């Protein structure tokens, strides 16, 4: 039985990024205990942190419905990343795919390997812009503000622009 709605950031900046992100979405939708309920458009964004000279990222957001507990979902996300060529060498470095749990309903989780809500999501336009497209009313359980209000609080958004190609990895069955 699928019981929890979870919002996940998706992004990447090396290789065939739209193709890799599409494969990631399909892999999640096919995983046991997970269904993709909404997929945002992709946005092109400048890298934040990490080594100089890396290419721009494509970033989006997903809404998943899951029966998995948080640690198991995190494991699935990391396995999907690994299967799509993700190598963790440099913090904030280039990557084929990145999947981060942003929100899990009203839950607050602080563990060594997992923090929900994502500790920096409210500061990052490249996270909030796509998330606001699919879940503007989702509430940050610590800050008690909706995604739309968090985004508005950032002021003028620079460096986040719509990606020109349509992103529809589930062939119309996602939002």
Short mmCIF file of C-alpha atoms in Angstrom, two decimals, residues 30-106:
data_model
loop_
_atom_site.label_atom_id
_atom_site.label_comp_id
_atom_site.label_asym_id
_atom_site.label_seq_id
_atom_site.Cartn_x
_atom_site.Cartn_y
_atom_site.Cartn_z
CA UNK A 30 9.15 0.90 -11.80
CA UNK A 31 10.70 0.33 -8.36
CA UNK A 32 8.71 -1.70 -5.83
CA UNK A 33 6.81 0.51 -3.41
CA UNK A 34 7.25 3.73 -5.45
CA UNK A 35 5.06 5.52 -7.98
CA UNK A 36 5.95 8.81 -9.62
CA UNK A 37 2.90 11.08 -9.28
CA UNK A 38 4.25 14.36 -10.71
CA UNK A 39 7.24 15.48 -12.78
CA UNK A 40 8.23 19.13 -13.13
CA UNK A 41 9.67 20.70 -16.23
CA UNK A 42 13.47 20.91 -16.31
CA UNK A 43 15.35 24.14 -15.68
CA UNK A 44 18.88 25.03 -16.71
CA UNK A 45 20.88 26.38 -13.79
CA UNK A 46 24.39 27.51 -13.00
CA UNK A 47 26.40 25.18 -10.73
CA UNK A 48 26.39 26.07 -7.03
CA UNK A 49 29.63 25.29 -5.21
CA UNK A 50 31.97 22.60 -6.43
CA UNK A 51 34.89 22.92 -8.81
CA UNK A 52 35.18 25.82 -11.25
CA UNK A 53 34.29 25.35 -14.90
CA UNK A 54 31.70 22.59 -14.62
CA UNK A 55 28.79 22.69 -17.07
CA UNK A 56 25.33 24.03 -16.26
CA UNK A 57 22.88 21.69 -14.56
CA UNK A 58 19.43 20.60 -15.55
CA UNK A 59 17.22 20.47 -12.46
CA UNK A 60 13.68 19.35 -11.81
CA UNK A 61 11.46 17.93 -9.09
CA UNK A 62 9.32 14.84 -8.59
CA UNK A 63 6.46 13.90 -6.35
CA UNK A 64 6.60 10.25 -5.37
CA UNK A 65 4.06 8.15 -3.56
CA UNK A 66 5.74 5.43 -1.55
CA UNK A 67 5.21 2.71 1.01
CA UNK A 68 8.94 2.55 1.76
CA UNK A 69 10.41 3.96 4.96
CA UNK A 70 12.84 6.90 4.51
CA UNK A 71 16.06 4.89 4.77
CA UNK A 72 14.87 2.39 2.16
CA UNK A 73 13.78 5.14 -0.23
CA UNK A 74 17.19 6.80 0.17
CA UNK A 75 18.82 3.46 -0.66
CA UNK A 76 16.69 3.12 -3.82
CA UNK A 77 17.59 6.68 -4.89
CA UNK A 78 21.30 5.98 -4.41
CA UNK A 79 21.04 2.69 -6.34
CA UNK A 80 19.33 4.46 -9.24
CA UNK A 81 22.08 7.11 -9.22
CA UNK A 82 24.77 4.42 -9.21
CA UNK A 83 23.08 2.47 -12.03
CA UNK A 84 23.11 5.64 -14.14
CA UNK A 85 26.82 6.32 -13.68
CA UNK A 86 26.86 8.57 -10.60
CA UNK A 87 30.34 8.66 -9.07
CA UNK A 88 30.86 10.56 -5.81
CA UNK A 89 34.38 11.98 -6.05
CA UNK A 90 34.11 15.72 -5.30
CA UNK A 91 31.50 17.49 -3.20
CA UNK A 92 29.14 19.48 -5.45
CA UNK A 93 31.09 18.20 -8.44
CA UNK A 94 29.80 17.22 -11.87
CA UNK A 95 27.41 14.27 -11.91
CA UNK A 96 25.27 12.27 -14.29
CA UNK A 97 22.32 12.33 -11.90
CA UNK A 98 21.51 13.56 -8.41
CA UNK A 99 18.38 12.54 -6.48
CA UNK A 100 17.69 14.26 -3.14
CA UNK A 101 14.72 13.86 -0.81
CA UNK A 102 13.37 17.36 -0.14
CA UNK A 103 10.15 16.90 1.82
CA UNK A 104 8.31 13.94 3.30
CA UNK A 105 4.95 15.35 4.29
CA UNK A 106 5.24 16.94 7.73
#
